[in-house]
């Protein structure tokens, strides 16, 4: 069965809201809004003003977790300061889910590589998740989208090291690469099973398509133009659609991003998530620029 992925070339806050409404899903209870707060110095991350209309409509709290690498977001004090400086705390209620331990441990009995995952303990306070992702490249994952946002983004600082190390936090930067990618898919499964797959919605914005992540304080400037906004209830189909759109682009600048994805075998995260039954790589792309409800 093909999953529905809605798409627009127009990158505006209003179009984010429109795509969400077309999905026909109302997130229940208390909503966690998972997004990237942006490393200090990064110029590519999506700012509070862009996300404000969808967050205001859905309600809930902006949630984040501390990083596992040096920077301005690897401790609660520094991350809170960054959330303040970047404007998140000005507009929204913000919950740094792993600000205080212990982490929430999620079981993954049928995981490909890891059999447990560690997320911010405050996840237990939420009934649903809106995953807002900036689709772009990534120095380790090849690309960053919905699957990475759910897996690494919801992981505690320790959990991030655990996933990157494929179960061994001491190997955070040195684990077998494909095992790391498969561990991300395992982590996705743990969060989806814990929260309920029907209680998560995903939106990817494919703009400022740098080869580097928003966690990079000095990312490479984008070499290709913006693509648009994608939305789905299926994170596998969503990320696959974004990757396909990069390949299908007529922009010659896409070569750098494609090289980054291929050199890191980025599509393997999608493959692993599909094999775990987290979604379908087959999708029906509905462009709302010509779509009539």
PDB file of N, CA, C and O in Angstrom, residues 33-75:
ATOM      1  N   UNK A  33       6.044  18.925  20.610  1.00  0.00           N
ATOM      2  CA  UNK A  33       6.416  19.420  19.286  1.00  0.00           C
ATOM      3  C   UNK A  33       7.924  19.356  19.171  1.00  0.00           C
ATOM      4  O   UNK A  33       8.654  20.176  19.723  1.00  0.00           O
ATOM      5  N   UNK A  34       8.397  18.325  18.475  1.00  0.00           N
ATOM      6  CA  UNK A  34       9.842  18.071  18.380  1.00  0.00           C
ATOM      7  C   UNK A  34      10.410  18.789  17.169  1.00  0.00           C
ATOM      8  O   UNK A  34      10.000  18.548  16.034  1.00  0.00           O
ATOM      9  N   UNK A  35      11.345  19.683  17.437  1.00  0.00           N
ATOM     10  CA  UNK A  35      12.031  20.410  16.381  1.00  0.00           C
ATOM     11  C   UNK A  35      13.494  20.582  16.763  1.00  0.00           C
ATOM     12  O   UNK A  35      13.930  20.106  17.807  1.00  0.00           O
ATOM     13  N   UNK A  36      14.258  21.236  15.900  1.00  0.00           N
ATOM     14  CA  UNK A  36      15.687  21.440  16.147  1.00  0.00           C
ATOM     15  C   UNK A  36      15.885  22.870  16.612  1.00  0.00           C
ATOM     16  O   UNK A  36      15.549  23.815  15.897  1.00  0.00           O
ATOM     17  N   UNK A  37      16.456  23.032  17.801  1.00  0.00           N
ATOM     18  CA  UNK A  37      16.631  24.369  18.360  1.00  0.00           C
ATOM     19  C   UNK A  37      17.759  25.151  17.695  1.00  0.00           C
ATOM     20  O   UNK A  37      17.831  26.366  17.813  1.00  0.00           O
ATOM     21  N   UNK A  38      18.647  24.459  16.959  1.00  0.00           N
ATOM     22  CA  UNK A  38      19.711  25.121  16.220  1.00  0.00           C
ATOM     23  C   UNK A  38      20.960  25.368  17.049  1.00  0.00           C
ATOM     24  O   UNK A  38      20.896  25.963  18.116  1.00  0.00           O
ATOM     25  N   UNK A  39      22.089  24.892  16.563  1.00  0.00           N
ATOM     26  CA  UNK A  39      23.360  25.158  17.245  1.00  0.00           C
ATOM     27  C   UNK A  39      23.721  26.635  17.085  1.00  0.00           C
ATOM     28  O   UNK A  39      23.411  27.251  16.053  1.00  0.00           O
ATOM     29  N   UNK A  40      24.338  27.204  18.095  1.00  0.00           N
ATOM     30  CA  UNK A  40      24.766  28.599  18.020  1.00  0.00           C
ATOM     31  C   UNK A  40      25.755  28.768  16.868  1.00  0.00           C
ATOM     32  O   UNK A  40      26.728  28.015  16.753  1.00  0.00           O
ATOM     33  N   UNK A  41      25.486  29.725  15.992  1.00  0.00           N
ATOM     34  CA  UNK A  41      26.320  29.961  14.822  1.00  0.00           C
ATOM     35  C   UNK A  41      25.709  29.414  13.548  1.00  0.00           C
ATOM     36  O   UNK A  41      26.059  29.852  12.448  1.00  0.00           O
ATOM     37  N   UNK A  42      24.796  28.460  13.662  1.00  0.00           N
ATOM     38  CA  UNK A  42      24.164  27.882  12.470  1.00  0.00           C
ATOM     39  C   UNK A  42      23.168  28.877  11.879  1.00  0.00           C
ATOM     40  O   UNK A  42      22.371  29.466  12.613  1.00  0.00           O
ATOM     41  N   UNK A  43      23.213  29.041  10.556  1.00  0.00           N
ATOM     42  CA  UNK A  43      22.330  29.988   9.899  1.00  0.00           C
ATOM     43  C   UNK A  43      21.192  29.315   9.133  1.00  0.00           C
ATOM     44  O   UNK A  43      20.351  29.999   8.533  1.00  0.00           O
ATOM     45  N   UNK A  44      21.136  27.985   9.162  1.00  0.00           N
ATOM     46  CA  UNK A  44      20.181  27.273   8.312  1.00  0.00           C
ATOM     47  C   UNK A  44      18.936  26.771   9.028  1.00  0.00           C
ATOM     48  O   UNK A  44      17.929  26.475   8.381  1.00  0.00           O
ATOM     49  N   UNK A  45      18.987  26.628  10.363  1.00  0.00           N
ATOM     50  CA  UNK A  45      17.846  26.029  11.058  1.00  0.00           C
ATOM     51  C   UNK A  45      16.603  26.901  10.937  1.00  0.00           C
ATOM     52  O   UNK A  45      16.688  28.129  10.805  1.00  0.00           O
ATOM     53  N   UNK A  46      15.439  26.259  10.960  1.00  0.00           N
ATOM     54  CA  UNK A  46      14.173  26.973  10.829  1.00  0.00           C
ATOM     55  C   UNK A  46      13.839  27.684  12.134  1.00  0.00           C
ATOM     56  O   UNK A  46      13.845  27.074  13.199  1.00  0.00           O
ATOM     57  N   UNK A  47      13.516  28.944  12.035  1.00  0.00           N
ATOM     58  CA  UNK A  47      13.384  29.810  13.204  1.00  0.00           C
ATOM     59  C   UNK A  47      11.972  29.741  13.811  1.00  0.00           C
ATOM     60  O   UNK A  47      11.024  29.272  13.177  1.00  0.00           O
ATOM     61  N   UNK A  48      11.827  30.226  15.059  1.00  0.00           N
ATOM     62  CA  UNK A  48      10.524  30.201  15.730  1.00  0.00           C
ATOM     63  C   UNK A  48       9.395  30.849  14.933  1.00  0.00           C
ATOM     64  O   UNK A  48       8.267  30.341  14.924  1.00  0.00           O
ATOM     65  N   UNK A  49       9.669  31.972  14.261  1.00  0.00           N
ATOM     66  CA  UNK A  49       8.616  32.664  13.517  1.00  0.00           C
ATOM     67  C   UNK A  49       8.026  31.790  12.413  1.00  0.00           C
ATOM     68  O   UNK A  49       6.832  31.874  12.120  1.00  0.00           O
ATOM     69  N   UNK A  50       8.876  30.933  11.809  1.00  0.00           N
ATOM     70  CA  UNK A  50       8.382  30.055  10.745  1.00  0.00           C
ATOM     71  C   UNK A  50       7.430  29.000  11.294  1.00  0.00           C
ATOM     72  O   UNK A  50       6.394  28.695  10.701  1.00  0.00           O
ATOM     73  N   UNK A  51       7.769  28.433  12.428  1.00  0.00           N
ATOM     74  CA  UNK A  51       6.966  27.349  12.995  1.00  0.00           C
ATOM     75  C   UNK A  51       5.793  27.850  13.837  1.00  0.00           C
ATOM     76  O   UNK A  51       4.906  27.074  14.188  1.00  0.00           O
ATOM     77  N   UNK A  52       5.754  29.128  14.162  1.00  0.00           N
ATOM     78  CA  UNK A  52       4.770  29.624  15.121  1.00  0.00           C
ATOM     79  C   UNK A  52       3.315  29.330  14.742  1.00  0.00           C
ATOM     80  O   UNK A  52       2.523  28.894  15.597  1.00  0.00           O
ATOM     81  N   UNK A  53       2.884  29.548  13.489  1.00  0.00           N
ATOM     82  CA  UNK A  53       1.476  29.278  13.177  1.00  0.00           C
ATOM     83  C   UNK A  53       1.053  27.833  13.418  1.00  0.00           C
ATOM     84  O   UNK A  53      -0.028  27.598  13.970  1.00  0.00           O
ATOM     85  N   UNK A  54       1.880  26.865  13.045  1.00  0.00           N
ATOM     86  CA  UNK A  54       1.487  25.463  13.254  1.00  0.00           C
ATOM     87  C   UNK A  54       1.531  25.120  14.739  1.00  0.00           C
ATOM     88  O   UNK A  54       0.673  24.395  15.245  1.00  0.00           O
ATOM     89  N   UNK A  55       2.497  25.651  15.467  1.00  0.00           N
ATOM     90  CA  UNK A  55       2.580  25.371  16.900  1.00  0.00           C
ATOM     91  C   UNK A  55       1.407  26.006  17.634  1.00  0.00           C
ATOM     92  O   UNK A  55       0.799  25.389  18.514  1.00  0.00           O
ATOM     93  N   UNK A  56       1.056  27.224  17.256  1.00  0.00           N
ATOM     94  CA  UNK A  56      -0.092  27.886  17.878  1.00  0.00           C
ATOM     95  C   UNK A  56      -1.385  27.114  17.603  1.00  0.00           C
ATOM     96  O   UNK A  56      -2.254  27.020  18.474  1.00  0.00           O
ATOM     97  N   UNK A  57      -1.508  26.569  16.405  1.00  0.00           N
ATOM     98  CA  UNK A  57      -2.725  25.848  16.054  1.00  0.00           C
ATOM     99  C   UNK A  57      -2.828  24.516  16.799  1.00  0.00           C
ATOM    100  O   UNK A  57      -3.882  24.167  17.341  1.00  0.00           O
ATOM    101  N   UNK A  58      -1.731  23.775  16.837  1.00  0.00           N
ATOM    102  CA  UNK A  58      -1.743  22.452  17.456  1.00  0.00           C
ATOM    103  C   UNK A  58      -1.700  22.563  18.980  1.00  0.00           C
ATOM    104  O   UNK A  58      -2.311  21.757  19.696  1.00  0.00           O
ATOM    105  N   UNK A  59      -0.969  23.557  19.488  1.00  0.00           N
ATOM    106  CA  UNK A  59      -0.775  23.675  20.931  1.00  0.00           C
ATOM    107  C   UNK A  59       0.303  22.713  21.400  1.00  0.00           C
ATOM    108  O   UNK A  59       0.929  22.006  20.611  1.00  0.00           O
ATOM    109  N   UNK A  60       0.533  22.688  22.710  1.00  0.00           N
ATOM    110  CA  UNK A  60       1.547  21.789  23.245  1.00  0.00           C
ATOM    111  C   UNK A  60       2.845  22.498  23.535  1.00  0.00           C
ATOM    112  O   UNK A  60       2.936  23.731  23.490  1.00  0.00           O
ATOM    113  N   UNK A  61       3.865  21.718  23.810  1.00  0.00           N
ATOM    114  CA  UNK A  61       5.176  22.247  24.197  1.00  0.00           C
ATOM    115  C   UNK A  61       6.222  21.931  23.142  1.00  0.00           C
ATOM    116  O   UNK A  61       6.241  20.823  22.577  1.00  0.00           O
ATOM    117  N   UNK A  62       7.105  22.881  22.899  1.00  0.00           N
ATOM    118  CA  UNK A  62       8.311  22.602  22.114  1.00  0.00           C
ATOM    119  C   UNK A  62       9.230  21.756  22.977  1.00  0.00           C
ATOM    120  O   UNK A  62       9.516  22.112  24.126  1.00  0.00           O
ATOM    121  N   UNK A  63       9.680  20.616  22.454  1.00  0.00           N
ATOM    122  CA  UNK A  63      10.533  19.726  23.228  1.00  0.00           C
ATOM    123  C   UNK A  63      11.874  19.535  22.538  1.00  0.00           C
ATOM    124  O   UNK A  63      11.967  19.531  21.312  1.00  0.00           O
ATOM    125  N   UNK A  64      12.909  19.394  23.341  1.00  0.00           N
ATOM    126  CA  UNK A  64      14.260  19.129  22.860  1.00  0.00           C
ATOM    127  C   UNK A  64      14.971  18.248  23.872  1.00  0.00           C
ATOM    128  O   UNK A  64      14.466  17.999  24.982  1.00  0.00           O
ATOM    129  N   UNK A  65      16.153  17.760  23.498  1.00  0.00           N
ATOM    130  CA  UNK A  65      17.031  17.022  24.405  1.00  0.00           C
ATOM    131  C   UNK A  65      18.459  17.516  24.195  1.00  0.00           C
ATOM    132  O   UNK A  65      18.800  18.018  23.118  1.00  0.00           O
ATOM    133  N   UNK A  66      19.277  17.361  25.204  1.00  0.00           N
ATOM    134  CA  UNK A  66      20.668  17.804  25.116  1.00  0.00           C
ATOM    135  C   UNK A  66      21.452  16.966  24.116  1.00  0.00           C
ATOM    136  O   UNK A  66      21.113  15.811  23.839  1.00  0.00           O
ATOM    137  N   UNK A  67      22.508  17.565  23.589  1.00  0.00           N
ATOM    138  CA  UNK A  67      23.339  16.872  22.612  1.00  0.00           C
ATOM    139  C   UNK A  67      24.410  16.037  23.310  1.00  0.00           C
ATOM    140  O   UNK A  67      24.617  16.137  24.520  1.00  0.00           O
ATOM    141  N   UNK A  68      25.113  15.240  22.514  1.00  0.00           N
ATOM    142  CA  UNK A  68      26.177  14.378  23.057  1.00  0.00           C
ATOM    143  C   UNK A  68      27.548  14.821  22.570  1.00  0.00           C
ATOM    144  O   UNK A  68      28.524  14.096  22.708  1.00  0.00           O
ATOM    145  N   UNK A  69      27.614  16.009  21.992  1.00  0.00           N
ATOM    146  CA  UNK A  69      28.890  16.525  21.484  1.00  0.00           C
ATOM    147  C   UNK A  69      29.100  17.926  22.053  1.00  0.00           C
ATOM    148  O   UNK A  69      28.166  18.588  22.511  1.00  0.00           O
ATOM    149  N   UNK A  70      30.325  18.391  22.001  1.00  0.00           N
ATOM    150  CA  UNK A  70      30.654  19.719  22.518  1.00  0.00           C
ATOM    151  C   UNK A  70      29.946  20.787  21.687  1.00  0.00           C
ATOM    152  O   UNK A  70      29.798  20.668  20.478  1.00  0.00           O
ATOM    153  N   UNK A  71      29.509  21.822  22.358  1.00  0.00           N
ATOM    154  CA  UNK A  71      28.813  22.909  21.685  1.00  0.00           C
ATOM    155  C   UNK A  71      28.030  23.703  22.712  1.00  0.00           C
ATOM    156  O   UNK A  71      28.326  23.668  23.910  1.00  0.00           O
ATOM    157  N   UNK A  72      26.984  24.383  22.245  1.00  0.00           N
ATOM    158  CA  UNK A  72      26.186  25.218  23.128  1.00  0.00           C
ATOM    159  C   UNK A  72      24.850  24.576  23.504  1.00  0.00           C
ATOM    160  O   UNK A  72      23.943  25.259  23.975  1.00  0.00           O
ATOM    161  N   UNK A  73      24.757  23.243  23.317  1.00  0.00           N
ATOM    162  CA  UNK A  73      23.504  22.568  23.665  1.00  0.00           C
ATOM    163  C   UNK A  73      23.759  21.234  24.374  1.00  0.00           C
ATOM    164  O   UNK A  73      22.869  20.408  24.488  1.00  0.00           O
ATOM    165  N   UNK A  74      24.981  21.013  24.865  1.00  0.00           N
ATOM    166  CA  UNK A  74      25.315  19.705  25.443  1.00  0.00           C
ATOM    167  C   UNK A  74      25.121  19.645  26.949  1.00  0.00           C
ATOM    168  O   UNK A  74      25.278  18.589  27.552  1.00  0.00           O
ATOM    169  N   UNK A  75      24.777  20.766  27.570  1.00  0.00           N
ATOM    170  CA  UNK A  75      24.397  20.760  28.981  1.00  0.00           C
ATOM    171  C   UNK A  75      23.075  21.492  29.115  1.00  0.00           C
ATOM    172  O   UNK A  75      22.718  22.320  28.258  1.00  0.00           O
TER     173      UNK A  75
END
